[in-house]
């Protein structure tokens, strides 16, 4: 019951504040303890770039901010963003101390010529849980497969989000070009609202399980999750290397069967110049108090120390390396 209350509380906060994001795409949300501070510009300030308020990045980011406030004495806050792409840029520019990102976005951003110095400025603290691709539509839409998306109104996720990147890649692998659909770039909450009122026919969500907006939508009206066949996942894995074949369990959203889809790992980013001891302590606090994160959102159950270094296309911060070495995490 306690877990349900905590999760519901995060969802309620998302619904209450969904319309509050400024035009620049960011909004800073202090932890409860930070609201008592006179200023967030303290030398121990810690800002975590998250994502849409209805997404898992935000839920876990808020929980991390509270943990770092409690155990590390850091004046912590989260910053609402459009997610992975913006988070990587904010972190590399040292405008935030930590940021969530999916590894496919991280790889693309650090390979782009215009962001050539991002790889030298960014460091990984730890691998996290996986994002699962959800293609959500209403049951009455009649959409049952990727091919059925042709000619439809589709939300591909926010600009500068990992959802947009993975949605575009999935559609291309299924043989659908940008001219085959009517594209919208909505946040998770906007996509859910647009599905409710019929503005769009389907929407992509790349998120940990469960996604609060999809869970709420499924409780309000009959929805369908479109499967992503194994051959599409295999094609994407062969081309990019980061994508994994996964199933969304049927009980996640009250479906009749498991939904085959693809998933991609997330990583917690920081910048190169963060002091080694501070980075070490951040990783130590995360894993020491991981059960607290798992109480906030079930996706955190997939964060495992043994997998912390697996599949991350970026150098780890020396402070993180020290922690993993002490715990004999080699690969």
GROMACS .gro file of C-alpha atoms in nm:
model
  331
    1UNK     CA    1   0.000   0.000   0.000
    2UNK     CA    2   0.282   0.242   0.085
    3UNK     CA    3   0.439   0.185  -0.259
    4UNK     CA    4   0.104   0.254  -0.427
    5UNK     CA    5   0.058   0.576  -0.233
    6UNK     CA    6   0.406   0.701  -0.322
    7UNK     CA    7   0.359   0.616  -0.688
    8UNK     CA    8   0.014   0.776  -0.691
    9UNK     CA    9   0.157   1.087  -0.532
   10UNK     CA   10   0.409   1.130  -0.810
   11UNK     CA   11   0.134   1.077  -1.067
   12UNK     CA   12  -0.091   1.335  -0.899
   13UNK     CA   13   0.193   1.588  -0.900
   14UNK     CA   14   0.241   1.522  -1.270
   15UNK     CA   15  -0.125   1.584  -1.346
   16UNK     CA   16  -0.144   1.900  -1.136
   17UNK     CA   17   0.164   2.059  -1.291
   18UNK     CA   18   0.155   1.922  -1.646
   19UNK     CA   19   0.077   2.263  -1.791
   20UNK     CA   20   0.348   2.450  -1.601
   21UNK     CA   21   0.656   2.392  -1.817
   22UNK     CA   22   0.798   2.721  -1.946
   23UNK     CA   23   0.857   2.788  -2.315
   24UNK     CA   24   1.229   2.717  -2.286
   25UNK     CA   25   1.151   2.357  -2.194
   26UNK     CA   26   1.301   2.358  -1.844
   27UNK     CA   27   1.172   2.413  -1.495
   28UNK     CA   28   1.358   2.362  -1.168
   29UNK     CA   29   1.180   2.174  -0.891
   30UNK     CA   30   1.350   2.181  -0.549
   31UNK     CA   31   1.344   1.888  -0.310
   32UNK     CA   32   1.132   1.957   0.002
   33UNK     CA   33   1.446   2.023   0.205
   34UNK     CA   34   1.584   2.266  -0.050
   35UNK     CA   35   1.271   2.479  -0.025
   36UNK     CA   36   1.389   2.565   0.327
   37UNK     CA   37   1.725   2.690   0.199
   38UNK     CA   38   1.776   3.060   0.132
   39UNK     CA   39   1.952   2.992  -0.197
   40UNK     CA   40   2.014   2.700  -0.436
   41UNK     CA   41   2.346   2.857  -0.547
   42UNK     CA   42   2.529   2.690  -0.261
   43UNK     CA   43   2.868   2.534  -0.327
   44UNK     CA   44   2.704   2.198  -0.248
   45UNK     CA   45   2.417   2.255  -0.492
   46UNK     CA   46   2.319   1.953  -0.700
   47UNK     CA   47   2.078   1.985  -0.992
   48UNK     CA   48   1.949   1.676  -1.173
   49UNK     CA   49   1.814   1.710  -1.530
   50UNK     CA   50   1.514   1.478  -1.566
   51UNK     CA   51   1.234   1.495  -1.823
   52UNK     CA   52   0.856   1.520  -1.852
   53UNK     CA   53   0.687   1.540  -1.511
   54UNK     CA   54   0.484   1.229  -1.593
   55UNK     CA   55   0.791   1.024  -1.683
   56UNK     CA   56   1.017   0.794  -1.482
   57UNK     CA   57   1.318   1.027  -1.515
   58UNK     CA   58   1.129   1.287  -1.313
   59UNK     CA   59   1.001   1.044  -1.049
   60UNK     CA   60   1.344   0.893  -0.986
   61UNK     CA   61   1.519   1.228  -1.022
   62UNK     CA   62   1.306   1.375  -0.745
   63UNK     CA   63   1.376   1.072  -0.527
   64UNK     CA   64   1.751   1.102  -0.593
   65UNK     CA   65   1.743   1.472  -0.508
   66UNK     CA   66   1.581   1.389  -0.175
   67UNK     CA   67   1.838   1.114  -0.109
   68UNK     CA   68   2.135   1.337  -0.187
   69UNK     CA   69   1.985   1.608   0.033
   70UNK     CA   70   1.939   1.363   0.318
   71UNK     CA   71   2.260   1.160   0.302
   72UNK     CA   72   2.513   1.384   0.122
   73UNK     CA   73   2.406   1.723   0.253
   74UNK     CA   74   2.368   1.854  -0.102
   75UNK     CA   75   2.120   2.133  -0.173
   76UNK     CA   76   1.940   1.933  -0.439
   77UNK     CA   77   1.682   2.007  -0.706
   78UNK     CA   78   1.552   1.855  -1.027
   79UNK     CA   79   1.513   2.034  -1.358
   80UNK     CA   80   1.226   1.944  -1.588
   81UNK     CA   81   1.346   1.911  -1.947
   82UNK     CA   82   1.250   1.751  -2.276
   83UNK     CA   83   1.468   1.458  -2.160
   84UNK     CA   84   1.773   1.276  -2.297
   85UNK     CA   85   1.912   1.506  -2.565
   86UNK     CA   86   1.864   1.822  -2.362
   87UNK     CA   87   1.993   1.649  -2.049
   88UNK     CA   88   2.318   1.549  -2.220
   89UNK     CA   89   2.370   1.905  -2.342
   90UNK     CA   90   2.291   2.067  -2.008
   91UNK     CA   91   2.530   1.830  -1.832
   92UNK     CA   92   2.814   1.881  -2.080
   93UNK     CA   93   2.768   2.259  -2.036
   94UNK     CA   94   2.787   2.216  -1.655
   95UNK     CA   95   2.446   2.377  -1.614
   96UNK     CA   96   2.341   2.071  -1.412
   97UNK     CA   97   2.546   1.820  -1.215
   98UNK     CA   98   2.356   1.505  -1.317
   99UNK     CA   99   2.133   1.407  -1.607
  100UNK     CA  100   1.936   1.106  -1.724
  101UNK     CA  101   1.986   0.987  -2.083
  102UNK     CA  102   1.927   0.679  -2.294
  103UNK     CA  103   2.244   0.529  -2.438
  104UNK     CA  104   2.130   0.558  -2.801
  105UNK     CA  105   2.087   0.933  -2.758
  106UNK     CA  106   2.417   0.958  -2.575
  107UNK     CA  107   2.598   0.778  -2.855
  108UNK     CA  108   2.443   0.991  -3.128
  109UNK     CA  109   2.502   1.319  -2.946
  110UNK     CA  110   2.867   1.247  -2.877
  111UNK     CA  111   2.929   1.146  -3.240
  112UNK     CA  112   2.782   1.459  -3.400
  113UNK     CA  113   3.047   1.697  -3.545
  114UNK     CA  114   2.883   2.003  -3.389
  115UNK     CA  115   2.898   1.835  -3.047
  116UNK     CA  116   3.246   1.691  -3.089
  117UNK     CA  117   3.357   1.805  -2.744
  118UNK     CA  118   3.060   1.646  -2.564
  119UNK     CA  119   3.240   1.313  -2.536
  120UNK     CA  120   3.538   1.480  -2.370
  121UNK     CA  121   3.317   1.679  -2.131
  122UNK     CA  122   3.066   1.410  -2.031
  123UNK     CA  123   3.124   1.116  -1.800
  124UNK     CA  124   2.902   0.826  -1.695
  125UNK     CA  125   2.829   0.766  -1.327
  126UNK     CA  126   2.634   0.443  -1.366
  127UNK     CA  127   2.407   0.248  -1.595
  128UNK     CA  128   2.043   0.246  -1.488
  129UNK     CA  129   1.723   0.066  -1.591
  130UNK     CA  130   1.590   0.014  -1.945
  131UNK     CA  131   1.336   0.223  -2.133
  132UNK     CA  132   1.069   0.017  -2.310
  133UNK     CA  133   0.913   0.147  -2.631
  134UNK     CA  134   0.535   0.175  -2.602
  135UNK     CA  135   0.329   0.247  -2.913
  136UNK     CA  136  -0.009   0.337  -2.768
  137UNK     CA  137  -0.338   0.372  -2.950
  138UNK     CA  138  -0.705   0.346  -2.860
  139UNK     CA  139  -0.883   0.019  -2.920
  140UNK     CA  140  -1.138   0.189  -3.144
  141UNK     CA  141  -0.865   0.320  -3.378
  142UNK     CA  142  -0.833  -0.018  -3.546
  143UNK     CA  143  -0.452   0.013  -3.546
  144UNK     CA  144  -0.297  -0.325  -3.469
  145UNK     CA  145   0.046  -0.323  -3.635
  146UNK     CA  146   0.327  -0.089  -3.736
  147UNK     CA  147   0.205  -0.097  -4.096
  148UNK     CA  148  -0.132   0.035  -3.980
  149UNK     CA  149   0.039   0.357  -3.871
  150UNK     CA  150   0.075   0.468  -4.234
  151UNK     CA  151  -0.129   0.783  -4.295
  152UNK     CA  152  -0.207   0.824  -3.924
  153UNK     CA  153  -0.148   1.112  -3.682
  154UNK     CA  154   0.138   1.002  -3.459
  155UNK     CA  155   0.311   1.168  -3.165
  156UNK     CA  156   0.681   1.083  -3.178
  157UNK     CA  157   0.761   1.238  -2.840
  158UNK     CA  158   0.907   1.575  -2.747
  159UNK     CA  159   1.179   1.736  -2.952
  160UNK     CA  160   1.520   1.669  -2.793
  161UNK     CA  161   1.389   1.348  -2.635
  162UNK     CA  162   1.507   0.991  -2.665
  163UNK     CA  163   1.149   0.893  -2.749
  164UNK     CA  164   1.165   1.095  -3.071
  165UNK     CA  165   1.493   0.934  -3.176
  166UNK     CA  166   1.382   0.578  -3.111
  167UNK     CA  167   1.039   0.640  -3.267
  168UNK     CA  168   1.193   0.767  -3.590
  169UNK     CA  169   1.435   0.475  -3.606
  170UNK     CA  170   1.158   0.222  -3.539
  171UNK     CA  171   0.936   0.363  -3.812
  172UNK     CA  172   1.220   0.366  -4.065
  173UNK     CA  173   1.305   0.005  -3.984
  174UNK     CA  174   0.940  -0.082  -4.042
  175UNK     CA  175   0.953   0.081  -4.387
  176UNK     CA  176   0.769   0.401  -4.295
  177UNK     CA  177   0.924   0.733  -4.397
  178UNK     CA  178   0.852   1.076  -4.249
  179UNK     CA  179   0.613   1.139  -4.539
  180UNK     CA  180   0.403   0.832  -4.455
  181UNK     CA  181   0.264   0.972  -4.129
  182UNK     CA  182   0.141   1.299  -3.984
  183UNK     CA  183   0.396   1.384  -3.714
  184UNK     CA  184   0.336   1.549  -3.378
  185UNK     CA  185   0.600   1.617  -3.113
  186UNK     CA  186   0.418   1.593  -2.783
  187UNK     CA  187   0.539   1.525  -2.429
  188UNK     CA  188   0.407   1.218  -2.249
  189UNK     CA  189   0.126   1.412  -2.082
  190UNK     CA  190   0.036   1.592  -2.405
  191UNK     CA  191   0.034   1.263  -2.596
  192UNK     CA  192  -0.201   1.105  -2.343
  193UNK     CA  193  -0.437   1.403  -2.361
  194UNK     CA  194  -0.428   1.396  -2.741
  195UNK     CA  195  -0.520   1.026  -2.742
  196UNK     CA  196  -0.809   1.097  -2.507
  197UNK     CA  197  -0.955   1.375  -2.719
  198UNK     CA  198  -0.881   1.218  -3.058
  199UNK     CA  199  -0.624   1.473  -3.176
  200UNK     CA  200  -0.385   1.189  -3.263
  201UNK     CA  201  -0.425   0.823  -3.352
  202UNK     CA  202  -0.119   0.681  -3.175
  203UNK     CA  203   0.179   0.788  -2.966
  204UNK     CA  204   0.528   0.665  -2.887
  205UNK     CA  205   0.647   0.653  -2.527
  206UNK     CA  206   0.999   0.536  -2.436
  207UNK     CA  207   0.989   0.480  -2.064
  208UNK     CA  208   1.058   0.255  -1.771
  209UNK     CA  209   0.775   0.028  -1.658
  210UNK     CA  210   0.512   0.134  -1.582
  211UNK     CA  211   0.466   0.475  -1.742
  212UNK     CA  212   0.221   0.676  -1.525
  213UNK     CA  213   0.043   0.843  -1.818
  214UNK     CA  214  -0.020   0.511  -1.994
  215UNK     CA  215  -0.137   0.351  -1.669
  216UNK     CA  216  -0.387   0.633  -1.617
  217UNK     CA  217  -0.501   0.620  -1.980
  218UNK     CA  218  -0.554   0.242  -1.960
  219UNK     CA  219  -0.774   0.291  -1.654
  220UNK     CA  220  -0.989   0.546  -1.838
  221UNK     CA  221  -1.048   0.390  -2.179
  222UNK     CA  222  -0.964   0.075  -2.376
  223UNK     CA  223  -0.616   0.105  -2.525
  224UNK     CA  224  -0.396  -0.112  -2.745
  225UNK     CA  225  -0.017  -0.145  -2.739
  226UNK     CA  226   0.128  -0.211  -3.084
  227UNK     CA  227   0.394  -0.485  -3.085
  228UNK     CA  228   0.737  -0.432  -3.239
  229UNK     CA  229   0.828  -0.762  -3.408
  230UNK     CA  230   1.157  -0.938  -3.343
  231UNK     CA  231   1.282  -0.875  -3.697
  232UNK     CA  232   1.253  -0.498  -3.642
  233UNK     CA  233   1.439  -0.520  -3.312
  234UNK     CA  234   1.710  -0.737  -3.470
  235UNK     CA  235   1.749  -0.489  -3.754
  236UNK     CA  236   1.791  -0.198  -3.513
  237UNK     CA  237   2.032  -0.394  -3.294
  238UNK     CA  238   2.245  -0.484  -3.594
  239UNK     CA  239   2.253  -0.122  -3.710
  240UNK     CA  240   2.308   0.053  -3.376
  241UNK     CA  241   2.400  -0.213  -3.121
  242UNK     CA  242   2.212  -0.068  -2.822
  243UNK     CA  243   1.861  -0.201  -2.871
  244UNK     CA  244   1.733  -0.512  -2.693
  245UNK     CA  245   1.437  -0.741  -2.744
  246UNK     CA  246   1.198  -0.718  -2.448
  247UNK     CA  247   0.835  -0.786  -2.355
  248UNK     CA  248   0.601  -0.551  -2.172
  249UNK     CA  249   0.429  -0.788  -1.924
  250UNK     CA  250   0.053  -0.798  -1.976
  251UNK     CA  251  -0.019  -0.707  -1.614
  252UNK     CA  252   0.167  -0.376  -1.650
  253UNK     CA  253  -0.134  -0.208  -1.811
  254UNK     CA  254  -0.400  -0.479  -1.787
  255UNK     CA  255  -0.341  -0.618  -2.135
  256UNK     CA  256  -0.453  -0.966  -2.243
  257UNK     CA  257  -0.102  -1.073  -2.345
  258UNK     CA  258   0.260  -0.968  -2.323
  259UNK     CA  259   0.363  -0.710  -2.584
  260UNK     CA  260   0.688  -0.768  -2.772
  261UNK     CA  261   0.890  -0.452  -2.808
  262UNK     CA  262   1.241  -0.309  -2.793
  263UNK     CA  263   1.424  -0.150  -2.504
  264UNK     CA  264   1.732   0.065  -2.451
  265UNK     CA  265   1.940   0.120  -2.139
  266UNK     CA  266   1.960   0.448  -1.949
  267UNK     CA  267   2.267   0.608  -1.795
  268UNK     CA  268   2.322   0.869  -1.526
  269UNK     CA  269   2.554   1.140  -1.661
  270UNK     CA  270   2.780   1.395  -1.500
  271UNK     CA  271   3.054   1.625  -1.627
  272UNK     CA  272   3.426   1.550  -1.635
  273UNK     CA  273   3.524   1.820  -1.384
  274UNK     CA  274   3.301   1.701  -1.101
  275UNK     CA  275   3.537   1.629  -0.807
  276UNK     CA  276   3.633   1.262  -0.782
  277UNK     CA  277   3.526   1.223  -0.420
  278UNK     CA  278   3.189   1.384  -0.488
  279UNK     CA  279   3.125   1.149  -0.781
  280UNK     CA  280   3.226   0.852  -0.567
  281UNK     CA  281   2.987   0.955  -0.291
  282UNK     CA  282   2.699   1.005  -0.535
  283UNK     CA  283   2.739   0.651  -0.671
  284UNK     CA  284   2.781   0.510  -0.322
  285UNK     CA  285   2.464   0.679  -0.197
  286UNK     CA  286   2.264   0.560  -0.497
  287UNK     CA  287   2.351   0.194  -0.445
  288UNK     CA  288   2.349   0.202  -0.065
  289UNK     CA  289   1.997   0.345  -0.063
  290UNK     CA  290   1.868   0.186  -0.384
  291UNK     CA  291   1.571   0.029  -0.199
  292UNK     CA  292   1.440   0.380  -0.138
  293UNK     CA  293   1.431   0.446  -0.513
  294UNK     CA  294   1.260   0.112  -0.565
  295UNK     CA  295   0.986   0.224  -0.327
  296UNK     CA  296   0.922   0.529  -0.547
  297UNK     CA  297   0.901   0.358  -0.886
  298UNK     CA  298   0.917  -0.009  -0.995
  299UNK     CA  299   1.157   0.074  -1.281
  300UNK     CA  300   1.433   0.119  -1.022
  301UNK     CA  301   1.415  -0.255  -0.952
  302UNK     CA  302   1.605  -0.299  -1.278
  303UNK     CA  303   1.901  -0.094  -1.152
  304UNK     CA  304   2.165  -0.351  -1.059
  305UNK     CA  305   2.522  -0.290  -0.948
  306UNK     CA  306   2.638  -0.596  -1.144
  307UNK     CA  307   2.511  -0.432  -1.467
  308UNK     CA  308   2.630  -0.080  -1.383
  309UNK     CA  309   2.905  -0.070  -1.648
  310UNK     CA  310   2.742  -0.284  -1.916
  311UNK     CA  311   2.661  -0.129  -2.254
  312UNK     CA  312   2.759   0.232  -2.176
  313UNK     CA  313   2.926   0.409  -2.475
  314UNK     CA  314   3.109   0.666  -2.263
  315UNK     CA  315   3.404   0.681  -2.025
  316UNK     CA  316   3.313   0.651  -1.658
  317UNK     CA  317   3.399   0.925  -1.412
  318UNK     CA  318   3.708   0.837  -1.202
  319UNK     CA  319   3.495   0.856  -0.888
  320UNK     CA  320   3.258   0.595  -1.029
  321UNK     CA  321   3.552   0.380  -1.141
  322UNK     CA  322   3.687   0.388  -0.786
  323UNK     CA  323   3.352   0.272  -0.648
  324UNK     CA  324   3.312  -0.008  -0.903
  325UNK     CA  325   3.670  -0.126  -0.848
  326UNK     CA  326   3.611  -0.148  -0.473
  327UNK     CA  327   3.302  -0.359  -0.543
  328UNK     CA  328   3.480  -0.572  -0.807
  329UNK     CA  329   3.257  -0.456  -1.093
  330UNK     CA  330   3.492  -0.497  -1.387
  331UNK     CA  331   3.275  -0.514  -1.700
   0.00000   0.00000   0.00000
